[in-house]
Tab-separated table of C-alpha atoms (C1' of nucleotides) and ligand atoms in Angstrom:
chain	number	residue	atom	x	y	z
A	868	UNK	CA	0.015	-0.257	0.141
A	869	UNK	CA	1.466	3.195	-1.058
A	870	UNK	CA	1.428	7.055	0.548
A	871	UNK	CA	-0.202	9.297	-0.575
A	872	UNK	CA	2.837	11.180	-1.351
A	873	UNK	CA	3.863	8.164	-3.314
A	874	UNK	CA	0.721	8.413	-5.148
A	875	UNK	CA	1.161	11.367	-6.303
A	876	UNK	CA	4.186	11.435	-7.754
A	877	UNK	CA	3.134	8.574	-9.926
A	878	UNK	CA	0.020	10.504	-10.919
A	879	UNK	CA	2.078	13.335	-12.277
A	880	UNK	CA	4.912	10.981	-13.441
A	881	UNK	CA	2.017	9.562	-16.036
A	882	UNK	CA	0.556	13.341	-16.564
A	883	UNK	CA	4.054	14.419	-17.449
A	884	UNK	CA	4.698	11.263	-19.684
A	885	UNK	CA	1.923	12.024	-21.775
A	886	UNK	CA	3.666	14.628	-23.094
A	887	UNK	CA	7.327	13.712	-23.302
A	888	UNK	CA	9.331	11.892	-25.622
A	889	UNK	CA	8.927	7.578	-25.115
A	890	UNK	CA	7.259	8.719	-21.730
A	891	UNK	CA	10.615	9.792	-20.171
A	892	UNK	CA	10.015	12.855	-17.679
A	893	UNK	CA	12.888	15.216	-16.714
A	894	UNK	CA	13.562	15.384	-12.985
A	895	UNK	CA	13.029	19.129	-12.711
A	896	UNK	CA	10.056	19.036	-14.900
A	897	UNK	CA	8.777	16.585	-12.463
A	898	UNK	CA	9.897	18.916	-9.519
A	899	UNK	CA	8.122	22.015	-10.680
A	900	UNK	CA	4.521	20.501	-11.325
A	901	UNK	CA	5.160	19.552	-7.936
A	902	UNK	CA	5.930	22.223	-6.161
A	903	UNK	CA	9.380	20.451	-4.531
A	904	UNK	CA	13.100	20.796	-4.794
A	905	UNK	CA	14.889	18.936	-7.659
A	906	UNK	CA	16.767	17.579	-4.645
A	907	UNK	CA	13.656	15.891	-3.047
A	908	UNK	CA	12.374	14.432	-6.398
A	909	UNK	CA	15.845	12.336	-6.681
A	910	UNK	CA	15.361	11.114	-3.365
A	911	UNK	CA	11.680	9.553	-4.000
A	912	UNK	CA	13.022	8.454	-7.837
A	913	UNK	CA	15.432	6.740	-6.141
A	914	UNK	CA	12.558	4.799	-3.439
A	915	UNK	CA	10.159	4.157	-6.408
A	916	UNK	CA	12.650	2.705	-8.249
A	917	UNK	CA	13.540	0.183	-5.751
A	918	UNK	CA	9.614	-0.550	-5.200
A	919	UNK	CA	9.949	-1.690	-8.763
A	920	UNK	CA	7.190	1.151	-9.599
A	921	UNK	CA	9.313	3.774	-12.218
A	922	UNK	CA	12.511	3.149	-13.806
A	923	UNK	CA	15.097	5.353	-13.124
A	924	UNK	CA	18.116	6.204	-14.839
A	925	UNK	CA	20.654	8.758	-13.249
A	926	UNK	CA	20.612	11.977	-15.206
A	927	UNK	CA	18.212	10.553	-17.746
A	928	UNK	CA	15.049	10.637	-16.218
A	929	UNK	CA	12.267	8.442	-15.165
A	930	UNK	CA	9.355	6.697	-16.556
A	931	UNK	CA	6.741	4.241	-15.212
A	932	UNK	CA	6.479	0.628	-15.179
A	933	UNK	CA	3.456	-0.996	-15.958
A	934	UNK	CA	2.350	-1.523	-12.292
A	935	UNK	CA	3.418	2.156	-11.664
A	936	UNK	CA	1.372	3.519	-14.423
A	937	UNK	CA	-1.578	0.906	-13.268
A	938	UNK	CA	-1.366	2.741	-10.242
A	939	UNK	CA	-1.007	6.252	-11.569
A	940	UNK	CA	-4.475	5.171	-14.172
A	941	UNK	CA	-6.107	4.142	-10.693
A	942	UNK	CA	-5.481	7.238	-9.163
A	943	UNK	CA	-6.443	9.486	-11.807
A	944	UNK	CA	-9.911	7.210	-12.110
A	945	UNK	CA	-10.155	8.075	-8.286
A	946	UNK	CA	-9.698	11.647	-8.757
A	947	UNK	CA	-11.775	12.376	-11.414
A	948	UNK	CA	-15.056	10.157	-10.199
A	949	UNK	CA	-14.819	11.692	-7.029
A	950	UNK	CA	-14.877	15.416	-9.037
A	951	UNK	CA	-18.202	13.985	-10.915
A	952	UNK	CA	-19.459	12.754	-7.691
A	953	UNK	CA	-19.021	16.656	-6.241
A	954	UNK	CA	-20.177	18.272	-9.574
A	955	UNK	CA	-23.311	15.787	-10.633
A	956	UNK	CA	-24.646	15.068	-6.922
A	957	UNK	CA	-23.388	17.648	-4.340
A	958	UNK	CA	-23.976	20.765	-6.831
A	959	UNK	CA	-20.552	22.278	-6.718
A	960	UNK	CA	-19.490	24.518	-9.377
A	961	UNK	CA	-16.275	23.064	-11.472
A	962	UNK	CA	-13.915	25.512	-10.257
A	963	UNK	CA	-14.219	24.295	-6.499
A	964	UNK	CA	-13.683	20.513	-7.058
A	965	UNK	CA	-10.477	20.096	-8.052
A	966	UNK	CA	-8.634	20.614	-4.670
A	967	UNK	CA	-10.851	18.365	-2.646
A	968	UNK	CA	-10.236	16.015	-5.328
A	969	UNK	CA	-6.567	16.117	-4.290
A	970	UNK	CA	-7.364	14.421	-1.017
A	971	UNK	CA	-10.252	12.263	-1.780
A	972	UNK	CA	-8.210	10.680	-4.426
A	973	UNK	CA	-5.921	9.064	-2.031
A	974	UNK	CA	-8.564	7.103	-0.282
A	975	UNK	CA	-7.839	3.458	-0.067
A	976	UNK	CA	-11.274	1.401	-0.878
A	977	UNK	CA	-11.805	-0.170	-4.071
A	978	UNK	CA	-14.885	-1.110	-3.163
A	979	UNK	CA	-15.503	2.525	-2.449
A	980	UNK	CA	-14.787	3.688	-5.688
A	981	UNK	CA	-16.491	0.883	-7.844
A	982	UNK	CA	-19.763	1.452	-5.681
A	983	UNK	CA	-19.130	5.388	-6.295
A	984	UNK	CA	-19.013	4.677	-10.077
A	985	UNK	CA	-22.336	2.388	-10.285
A	986	UNK	CA	-23.399	5.642	-8.764
A	987	UNK	CA	-22.598	7.834	-10.638
A	988	UNK	CA	-23.965	5.609	-14.165
A	989	UNK	CA	-20.125	5.070	-15.376
A	990	UNK	CA	-19.127	8.717	-16.400
A	991	UNK	CA	-17.348	8.563	-19.505
A	992	UNK	CA	-16.118	11.714	-18.543
A	993	UNK	CA	-15.174	14.106	-15.416
A	994	UNK	CA	-16.601	18.009	-15.184
A	995	UNK	CA	-14.046	19.467	-16.991
A	996	UNK	CA	-14.037	17.078	-20.304
A	997	UNK	CA	-11.482	14.521	-18.900
A	998	UNK	CA	-11.866	11.471	-19.778
A	999	UNK	CA	-12.656	8.585	-16.622
A	1000	UNK	CA	-10.688	5.418	-16.878
A	1001	UNK	CA	-12.711	2.518	-16.586
A	1002	UNK	CA	-12.024	-0.477	-13.851
A	1003	UNK	CA	-9.597	-2.067	-15.574
A	1004	UNK	CA	-7.792	0.917	-16.422
A	1005	UNK	CA	-8.782	1.679	-19.828
A	1006	UNK	CA	-8.879	5.334	-20.576
A	1007	UNK	CA	-10.968	6.455	-24.059
A	1008	UNK	CA	-8.586	9.340	-25.409
A	1009	UNK	CA	-10.673	12.057	-26.947
A	1010	UNK	CA	-9.846	13.475	-30.073
A	1011	UNK	CA	-9.331	16.732	-29.249
A	1012	UNK	CA	-7.220	20.174	-30.105
A	1013	UNK	CA	-6.011	22.758	-28.768
A	1014	UNK	CA	-7.929	25.757	-29.261
A	1015	UNK	CA	-4.526	27.898	-29.831
A	1016	UNK	CA	-4.239	25.427	-33.035
A	1017	UNK	CA	-8.112	25.560	-33.882
A	1018	UNK	CA	-8.866	26.865	-37.867
A	1019	UNK	CA	-9.889	29.864	-38.876
A	1020	UNK	CA	-13.863	29.998	-39.841
A	1021	UNK	CA	-14.210	26.613	-38.482
A	1022	UNK	CA	-16.698	25.582	-35.446
A	1023	UNK	CA	-15.814	23.084	-32.866
A	1024	UNK	CA	-17.382	22.280	-29.311
A	1025	UNK	CA	-15.833	23.012	-26.484
A	1026	UNK	CA	-14.611	19.546	-25.018
A	1027	UNK	CA	-12.127	19.396	-22.297
A	1028	UNK	CA	-10.596	22.036	-20.174
A	1029	UNK	CA	-7.371	22.192	-18.157
A	1030	UNK	CA	-8.972	21.510	-14.482
A	1031	UNK	CA	-5.852	22.224	-11.934
A	1032	UNK	CA	-6.267	26.617	-11.992
A	1033	UNK	CA	-9.247	27.648	-10.422
A	1034	UNK	CA	-8.750	31.020	-11.176
A	1035	UNK	CA	-9.147	29.822	-15.191
A	1036	UNK	CA	-12.078	28.130	-14.351
A	1037	UNK	CA	-13.860	31.145	-12.758
A	1038	UNK	CA	-12.987	33.076	-15.781
A	1039	UNK	CA	-14.962	30.644	-17.652
A	1040	UNK	CA	-17.857	31.003	-15.623
A	1041	UNK	CA	-17.804	34.505	-15.717
A	1042	UNK	CA	-17.648	34.585	-19.877
A	1043	UNK	CA	-20.495	31.803	-19.407
A	1044	UNK	CA	-18.247	29.511	-21.310
A	1045	UNK	CA	-19.331	25.740	-20.702
A	1046	UNK	CA	-18.469	22.364	-21.688
A	1047	UNK	CA	-20.583	21.601	-25.152
A	1048	UNK	CA	-20.991	25.442	-26.523
A	1049	UNK	CA	-20.185	25.631	-29.875
A	1050	UNK	CA	-16.933	27.600	-30.860
A	1051	UNK	CA	-16.918	29.659	-34.650
A	1052	UNK	CA	-13.080	30.748	-34.798
A	1053	UNK	CA	-13.568	34.610	-36.063
A	1054	UNK	CA	-10.158	35.895	-36.480
A	1055	UNK	CA	-7.126	34.822	-35.494
A	1056	UNK	CA	-4.672	38.433	-34.486
A	1057	UNK	CA	-1.215	37.529	-35.597
A	1058	UNK	CA	0.402	40.258	-33.136
A	1059	UNK	CA	-0.484	38.867	-29.954
A	1060	UNK	CA	-2.173	35.160	-31.213
A	1061	UNK	CA	-5.264	36.276	-29.365
A	1062	UNK	CA	-8.709	34.384	-31.052
A	1063	UNK	CA	-11.700	35.970	-31.213
A	1064	UNK	CA	-14.745	33.621	-31.179
A	1065	UNK	CA	-18.364	33.585	-31.380
A	1066	UNK	CA	-20.247	31.267	-28.522
A	1067	UNK	CA	-23.358	29.785	-29.690
A	1068	UNK	CA	-23.367	31.398	-33.044
A	1069	UNK	CA	-24.544	34.566	-30.148
A	1070	UNK	CA	-21.988	36.609	-27.824
A	1071	UNK	CA	-18.060	37.181	-29.474
A	1072	UNK	CA	-14.716	36.760	-27.019
A	1073	UNK	CA	-11.607	37.588	-27.391
A	1074	UNK	CA	-9.672	35.107	-26.032
A	1075	UNK	CA	-5.700	35.483	-24.847
A	1076	UNK	CA	-3.436	32.824	-26.078
A	1077	UNK	CA	-3.243	31.890	-22.647
A	1078	UNK	CA	-6.274	30.785	-21.826
A	1079	UNK	CA	-6.715	29.334	-25.355
A	1080	UNK	CA	-3.938	26.700	-24.461
A	1081	UNK	CA	-6.250	25.754	-21.198
A	1082	UNK	CA	-9.127	24.890	-23.975
A	1083	UNK	CA	-9.439	21.968	-25.978
A	1084	UNK	CA	-12.040	21.376	-29.077
A	1085	UNK	CA	-13.611	19.096	-31.255
A	1086	UNK	CA	-14.631	19.349	-34.567
A	1087	UNK	CA	-18.549	20.220	-34.744
A	1088	UNK	CA	-20.568	18.037	-37.537
B	336	UNK	CA	-4.586	23.327	10.236
B	337	UNK	CA	-4.089	20.075	12.177
B	338	UNK	CA	-2.864	16.664	10.999
B	339	UNK	CA	-4.603	13.338	10.214
B	340	UNK	CA	-3.131	12.256	13.462
B	341	UNK	CA	-3.768	15.306	15.520
B	342	UNK	CA	-7.547	15.137	14.565
B	343	UNK	CA	-7.646	11.523	15.594
B	344	UNK	CA	-6.234	12.061	19.350
B	345	UNK	CA	-8.738	14.964	19.883
B	346	UNK	CA	-11.755	12.480	18.555
B	347	UNK	CA	-10.121	9.455	21.335
B	348	UNK	CA	-9.923	12.554	23.822
B	349	UNK	CA	-13.459	13.173	23.432
B	350	UNK	CA	-14.584	9.790	22.769
B	351	UNK	CA	-12.874	8.600	26.095
B	352	UNK	CA	-14.072	11.475	28.225
B	353	UNK	CA	-17.690	11.046	27.943
B	354	UNK	CA	-17.089	8.173	30.058
B	355	UNK	CA	-14.461	9.716	32.414
B	356	UNK	CA	-14.534	11.493	35.835
B	357	UNK	CA	-14.707	14.882	34.739
B	358	UNK	CA	-13.805	14.681	31.262
B	359	UNK	CA	-9.848	13.520	32.489
B	360	UNK	CA	-8.198	10.860	30.078
B	361	UNK	CA	-5.409	8.542	31.452
B	362	UNK	CA	-2.614	8.262	29.131
B	363	UNK	CA	-2.663	4.283	28.841
B	364	UNK	CA	-6.300	4.806	28.348
B	365	UNK	CA	-5.557	6.631	25.291
B	366	UNK	CA	-2.660	5.029	24.473
B	367	UNK	CA	-4.945	1.175	24.216
B	368	UNK	CA	-7.481	3.084	22.014
B	369	UNK	CA	-4.900	4.617	19.774
B	370	UNK	CA	-2.744	1.133	19.805
B	371	UNK	CA	0.586	3.295	19.732
B	372	UNK	CA	2.283	2.836	22.900
B	373	UNK	CA	2.196	5.163	26.212
B	374	UNK	CA	5.962	6.925	25.356
B	375	UNK	CA	4.368	8.611	22.102
B	376	UNK	CA	1.227	9.166	23.284
B	377	UNK	CA	2.832	11.564	26.046
B	378	UNK	CA	4.679	13.288	23.522
B	379	UNK	CA	1.689	14.653	21.537
B	380	UNK	CA	-0.003	15.716	24.615
B	381	UNK	CA	2.364	17.792	25.401
B	382	UNK	CA	2.557	18.960	21.318
B	383	UNK	CA	-1.554	19.247	21.498
B	384	UNK	CA	-1.026	21.461	25.143
B	385	UNK	CA	1.192	23.840	23.302
B	386	UNK	CA	-1.765	24.465	20.860
B	387	UNK	CA	-4.251	24.784	23.297
B	388	UNK	CA	-6.208	21.839	22.339
B	389	UNK	CA	-6.258	20.143	25.106
B	390	UNK	CA	-4.899	20.515	28.906
B	391	UNK	CA	-2.249	18.318	30.038
B	392	UNK	CA	-0.825	17.718	33.516
B	393	UNK	CA	1.693	15.536	34.120
B	394	UNK	CA	1.129	12.291	35.598
B	395	UNK	CA	-2.195	13.032	36.406
B	396	UNK	CA	-3.912	13.028	32.579
B	397	UNK	CA	-5.456	15.015	29.901
B	398	UNK	CA	-8.921	16.945	28.973
B	399	UNK	CA	-10.163	18.922	25.688
B	400	UNK	CA	-10.233	22.665	25.862
B	401	UNK	CA	-13.268	24.306	24.400
B	402	UNK	CA	-11.133	24.561	21.296
B	403	UNK	CA	-9.962	21.206	21.391
B	404	UNK	CA	-13.637	19.791	21.677
B	405	UNK	CA	-14.800	21.804	18.782
B	406	UNK	CA	-12.808	20.241	16.811
B	407	UNK	CA	-13.612	16.738	18.101
B	408	UNK	CA	-17.053	16.877	16.959
B	409	UNK	CA	-16.203	18.297	14.161
B	410	UNK	CA	-14.360	15.305	13.073
B	411	UNK	CA	-16.922	12.970	14.495
B	412	UNK	CA	-19.593	14.815	12.555
B	413	UNK	CA	-17.727	14.543	9.681
B	414	UNK	CA	-17.210	10.378	10.704
B	415	UNK	CA	-21.115	9.770	10.812
B	416	UNK	CA	-22.037	12.042	7.808
B	417	UNK	CA	-19.562	9.830	5.581
B	418	UNK	CA	-21.033	6.805	7.389
B	419	UNK	CA	-24.568	8.015	6.624
B	420	UNK	CA	-23.631	8.656	3.055
B	421	UNK	CA	-21.688	5.384	2.508
B	422	UNK	CA	-25.117	3.227	3.425
B	423	UNK	CA	-27.947	5.186	2.289
B	424	UNK	CA	-26.358	6.121	-1.029
B	425	UNK	CA	-23.935	3.406	-2.114
B	426	UNK	CA	-26.226	0.801	-0.352
B	427	UNK	CA	-22.897	-0.205	1.667
B	428	UNK	CA	-24.158	-2.407	4.817
B	429	UNK	CA	-23.073	-1.137	8.277
B	430	UNK	CA	-20.083	-3.537	8.976
B	431	UNK	CA	-18.437	-1.971	5.959
B	432	UNK	CA	-18.072	1.684	6.479
B	433	UNK	CA	-16.702	2.683	9.519
B	434	UNK	CA	-12.537	1.973	8.355
B	435	UNK	CA	-13.804	3.798	5.340
B	436	UNK	CA	-15.004	7.142	7.347
B	437	UNK	CA	-11.944	6.598	9.262
B	438	UNK	CA	-10.325	7.740	6.257
B	439	UNK	CA	-12.625	10.030	4.983
B	440	UNK	CA	-13.206	12.372	8.456
B	441	UNK	CA	-9.713	13.820	7.565
B	442	UNK	CA	-10.806	15.821	4.363
B	443	UNK	CA	-10.707	18.924	4.864
B	444	UNK	CA	-13.200	21.360	3.380
B	445	UNK	CA	-16.221	22.450	4.996
B	446	UNK	CA	-18.000	23.497	2.374
B	447	UNK	CA	-18.034	19.259	1.348
B	448	UNK	CA	-19.449	18.422	4.447
B	449	UNK	CA	-22.360	21.054	4.957
B	450	UNK	CA	-22.896	19.753	1.202
B	451	UNK	CA	-23.080	16.605	2.059
B	452	UNK	CA	-25.013	17.225	5.449
B	453	UNK	CA	-28.167	18.913	2.715
B	454	UNK	CA	-27.756	16.067	0.145
B	455	UNK	CA	-28.305	13.572	3.157
B	456	UNK	CA	-31.485	15.433	4.443
B	457	UNK	CA	-30.032	16.856	7.659
B	458	UNK	CA	-29.862	13.133	9.148
B	459	UNK	CA	-29.991	12.948	12.947
B	460	UNK	CA	-28.450	9.921	13.327
B	461	UNK	CA	-25.809	7.731	11.762
B	462	UNK	CA	-26.499	3.970	10.482
B	463	UNK	CA	-25.191	2.588	14.112
B	464	UNK	CA	-27.395	4.582	15.899
B	465	UNK	CA	-24.451	7.493	16.819
B	466	UNK	CA	-26.227	10.935	17.300
B	467	UNK	CA	-24.593	13.262	14.291
B	468	UNK	CA	-23.411	16.849	15.690
B	469	UNK	CA	-24.994	19.826	13.379
B	470	UNK	CA	-22.529	22.755	11.874
B	471	UNK	CA	-22.966	24.080	15.336
B	472	UNK	CA	-21.593	21.392	17.177
B	473	UNK	CA	-24.453	20.474	19.419
B	474	UNK	CA	-24.721	16.607	19.562
B	475	UNK	CA	-28.612	16.145	20.914
B	476	UNK	CA	-27.778	13.077	23.428
B	477	UNK	CA	-29.820	9.790	22.735
B	478	UNK	CA	-31.380	8.745	25.729
B	479	UNK	CA	-30.123	4.996	25.589
B	480	UNK	CA	-29.041	1.827	28.024
B	481	UNK	CA	-27.033	-0.787	27.536
B	482	UNK	CA	-28.552	-3.714	27.042
B	483	UNK	CA	-26.908	-5.891	29.753
B	484	UNK	CA	-28.652	-2.947	31.926
B	485	UNK	CA	-32.085	-3.575	30.308
B	486	UNK	CA	-35.022	-5.102	33.075
B	487	UNK	CA	-36.410	-8.433	33.151
B	488	UNK	CA	-39.812	-8.560	30.891
B	489	UNK	CA	-39.685	-5.033	29.417
B	490	UNK	CA	-39.516	-4.389	26.067
B	491	UNK	CA	-36.977	-2.108	24.031
B	492	UNK	CA	-36.290	-0.770	20.584
B	493	UNK	CA	-32.587	-1.186	19.513
B	494	UNK	CA	-31.288	2.151	19.294
B	495	UNK	CA	-27.305	1.784	18.962
B	496	UNK	CA	-25.011	0.252	18.484
B	497	UNK	CA	-21.016	0.227	19.250
B	498	UNK	CA	-19.451	0.262	15.373
B	499	UNK	CA	-16.189	-0.159	15.264
B	500	UNK	CA	-15.809	-3.508	15.901
B	501	UNK	CA	-16.934	-5.406	11.984
B	502	UNK	CA	-16.841	-8.729	13.507
B	503	UNK	CA	-19.964	-7.633	16.045
B	504	UNK	CA	-21.641	-6.260	13.527
B	505	UNK	CA	-21.415	-9.165	11.249
B	506	UNK	CA	-22.675	-11.353	13.860
B	507	UNK	CA	-25.739	-8.554	13.998
B	508	UNK	CA	-26.091	-9.428	10.579
B	509	UNK	CA	-26.391	-12.860	10.562
B	510	UNK	CA	-29.157	-13.060	13.282
B	511	UNK	CA	-30.833	-10.537	11.210
B	512	UNK	CA	-30.671	-7.760	14.186
B	513	UNK	CA	-30.973	-4.278	13.186
B	514	UNK	CA	-31.832	-0.995	14.781
B	515	UNK	CA	-34.859	-0.380	15.496
B	516	UNK	CA	-35.614	-3.949	16.370
B	517	UNK	CA	-38.411	-4.638	19.021
B	518	UNK	CA	-36.545	-6.880	22.048
B	519	UNK	CA	-38.536	-8.435	24.700
B	520	UNK	CA	-35.869	-9.261	27.981
B	521	UNK	CA	-37.253	-12.775	28.619
B	522	UNK	CA	-34.391	-14.486	30.428
B	523	UNK	CA	-31.501	-13.089	32.277
B	524	UNK	CA	-29.209	-15.770	33.370
B	525	UNK	CA	-27.153	-15.176	36.521
B	526	UNK	CA	-24.370	-17.651	36.347
B	527	UNK	CA	-23.029	-16.223	32.425
B	528	UNK	CA	-24.892	-12.633	32.648
B	529	UNK	CA	-26.451	-14.094	29.001
B	530	UNK	CA	-29.605	-12.579	27.796
B	531	UNK	CA	-32.629	-14.240	26.312
B	532	UNK	CA	-34.435	-11.827	24.044
B	533	UNK	CA	-37.422	-12.295	21.628
B	534	UNK	CA	-36.818	-10.163	18.267
B	535	UNK	CA	-40.232	-8.275	17.157
B	536	UNK	CA	-42.357	-10.846	18.757
B	537	UNK	CA	-40.784	-13.501	16.679
B	538	UNK	CA	-37.216	-15.508	17.176
B	539	UNK	CA	-35.569	-16.265	20.309
B	540	UNK	CA	-31.489	-15.311	20.716
B	541	UNK	CA	-29.449	-15.832	23.349
B	542	UNK	CA	-27.197	-12.772	23.622
B	543	UNK	CA	-23.495	-13.093	25.576
B	544	UNK	CA	-22.284	-10.450	28.269
B	545	UNK	CA	-20.112	-9.189	25.582
B	546	UNK	CA	-22.507	-8.325	22.352
B	547	UNK	CA	-25.108	-7.316	25.032
B	548	UNK	CA	-22.241	-4.570	26.304
B	549	UNK	CA	-22.389	-3.430	22.470
B	550	UNK	CA	-25.785	-2.474	22.434
B	551	UNK	CA	-28.091	-0.249	23.721
B	552	UNK	CA	-31.509	0.418	23.387
B	553	UNK	CA	-34.541	3.092	24.593
B	554	UNK	CA	-37.747	1.845	26.347
B	555	UNK	CA	-40.708	1.090	23.775
B	556	UNK	CA	-43.766	2.903	24.604
C	455	DT	C1'	38.018	23.016	-27.844
C	456	DA	C1'	37.630	25.117	-24.160
C	457	DA	C1'	34.535	27.551	-21.217
C	458	DT	C1'	30.149	28.489	-19.474
C	459	DT	C1'	25.701	27.853	-18.019
C	460	DT	C1'	22.179	24.573	-16.855
C	461	DT	C1'	20.560	20.111	-14.713
C	462	DT	C1'	20.868	16.729	-11.203
C	463	DT	C1'	22.413	14.389	-7.847
C	464	DT	C1'	24.630	13.655	-3.256
C	465	DA	C1'	25.471	15.385	1.561
C	466	DG	C1'	23.944	16.622	5.749
C	467	DC	C1'	20.008	18.930	8.553
C	468	DT	C1'	14.803	19.418	9.867
C	469	DT	C1'	10.258	18.027	11.367
C	470	DT	C1'	6.081	14.798	12.245
C	471	DG	C1'	5.318	11.253	14.730
C	472	DA	C1'	6.330	6.574	15.501
C	473	DC	C1'	8.945	3.170	18.969
C	474	DT	C1'	11.988	1.015	23.064
C	475	DA	C1'	14.595	0.666	27.177
C	476	DA	C1'	15.435	3.193	30.857
C	477	DA	C1'	14.056	6.566	34.887
C	478	DT	C1'	10.364	8.432	37.199
C	479	DT	C1'	6.133	9.290	39.719
C	480	DT	C1'	2.076	7.441	41.686
C	481	DT	C1'	-0.938	3.745	43.479
C	482	DA	C1'	-1.532	-0.897	45.970
C	483	DT	C1'	0.020	-4.237	49.174
C	484	DT	C1'	2.110	-5.950	52.804
D	10	DA	C1'	5.646	3.439	56.732
D	11	DA	C1'	8.208	0.473	53.229
D	12	DT	C1'	8.089	-2.298	49.598
D	13	DA	C1'	6.319	-3.850	45.282
D	14	DA	C1'	3.834	-2.871	40.963
D	15	DA	C1'	1.644	-0.200	37.742
D	16	DA	C1'	1.590	3.676	35.233
D	17	DT	C1'	3.974	7.605	33.239
D	18	DT	C1'	7.316	10.183	31.826
D	19	DT	C1'	12.184	11.004	29.862
D	20	DA	C1'	15.890	9.523	26.904
D	21	DG	C1'	17.675	8.141	22.686
D	22	DT	C1'	16.440	6.295	18.247
D	23	DC	C1'	14.009	5.680	13.562
D	24	DA	C1'	11.778	6.687	8.586
D	25	DA	C1'	9.394	9.379	5.928
D	26	DA	C1'	9.508	13.312	3.305
D	27	DG	C1'	11.064	17.501	3.108
D	28	DC	C1'	14.707	21.043	2.604
D	29	DT	C1'	19.429	24.281	1.337
D	30	DA	C1'	23.755	24.260	-0.123
D	31	DA	C1'	27.897	21.746	-2.481
D	32	DA	C1'	29.294	18.536	-5.727
D	33	DA	C1'	29.163	16.334	-10.379
D	34	DA	C1'	27.642	15.634	-14.595
D	35	DA	C1'	25.472	16.770	-19.132
D	36	DA	C1'	24.451	21.026	-21.961
D	37	DT	C1'	25.401	24.686	-24.756
D	38	DT	C1'	27.644	28.761	-26.090
D	39	DA	C1'	32.187	30.816	-27.541
E	762	MN	MN1	-8.786	17.802	-10.862
E	763	MN	MN1	-11.163	17.174	-13.902
E	764	MN	MN1	-18.025	4.911	13.278
E	765	MN	MN1	-20.795	4.764	13.625
DNA sequence: TAATTTTTTTAGCTTTGACTAAATTTTATT
DNA sequence: AATAAAATTTAGTCAAAGCTAAAAAAATTA
């Protein structure tokens, strides 16, 4: 049985490895994500390697082993099911749930999480549009692109947002943007890379590059 | 903000103080309850005293301060609301919930627990018949007596059971005893203090003293 | 290629919260 | 009251998981 701290390391290695070459994560990147010193991270990577949860090569980087990945995915599953519960059942708004789920994801009880999954009706996506791994650890990777890369004139549906900044989600609340909204790309400003969009063929907004990088869309048929 | 460990100390001091003189708890009793060495307990009591959560007098004992008691009651509130959720919503049986609630009671979010309370309809008792403190920390102490002290020939309702032994609750499951059942005291055996009861005017059972000490009843009108 | 900068690891320190063994205080028994 | 037993505290140790500063390795630049 792993500590919450170890579970967090595995979870973040998994998330960083999705955007890395060969699934290899650098010590400094992990340290930045965890908000720990690089020295602390090096220490822990050695311990996780002893437990065969990661393969770690000095000065090179770290990647998850099969069993490390299974645990990481299970933690993600717990996180996203809890977030779904908080919104669907307890009526939390999507900007308040991440920090609570960061705690709840470490509760140890397989029966609990399976009953929760059933209670929620086996949801496929969490309130931020992130896919929820199933009991076997399978994740359906949704086919989305970053709003920053969206094409001029085309129309998309907002499918996924980055959930770990409450400030960003509050901003979306303020301009009343939610998952499923139809976004038409009206203009892409070259100078500062801002994007002008029409939401549901009604309001228009200018979205900064910083915001667009946190928004993911799929093509609207 | 307190650690889970500190919260547990306060919770158990509170629970032991309910059955002690002047609310003073002895180091060894607390050590036994927490399954720690007495030396470890002494250490922690000094730390809690520094934080003004307990008053601790060497070789004499410990009791909760006002603020220590508030925290203890809040932890109990969380524990019992979570247990209620697990049974009412997730369909857990009452013998499986205590250990999970021991983890969940340390989740830090007032908004979460208040929304949970509302979601459950402000329940007054948990699945074991223990009273749930309200948001202000008020506990309605129910008027129950121990089954071991019940009077011959009288009829009672099962109102409360000790919840921290799954084995005991499984035994109640087996003989199909549940909260609210009508218990008539048919016979009290002096030799070994077993009690023969009729349940809902149907089945009869012989209850050992050990079991009776874990069951609490109220008078049936 | 050599020098410099950046990244990573090592070494040594800290806090939390356990433990055991020994010392002390309190309580019980002769 | 003296002694023995029980309860409690003190002293010293350990593991987990963080930290900073210094050393070493890798990457970049001159
Ligand atoms: Mn999240
Ligand atoms: Mn999410
Ligand atoms: Mn319980
Ligand atoms: Mn209970």
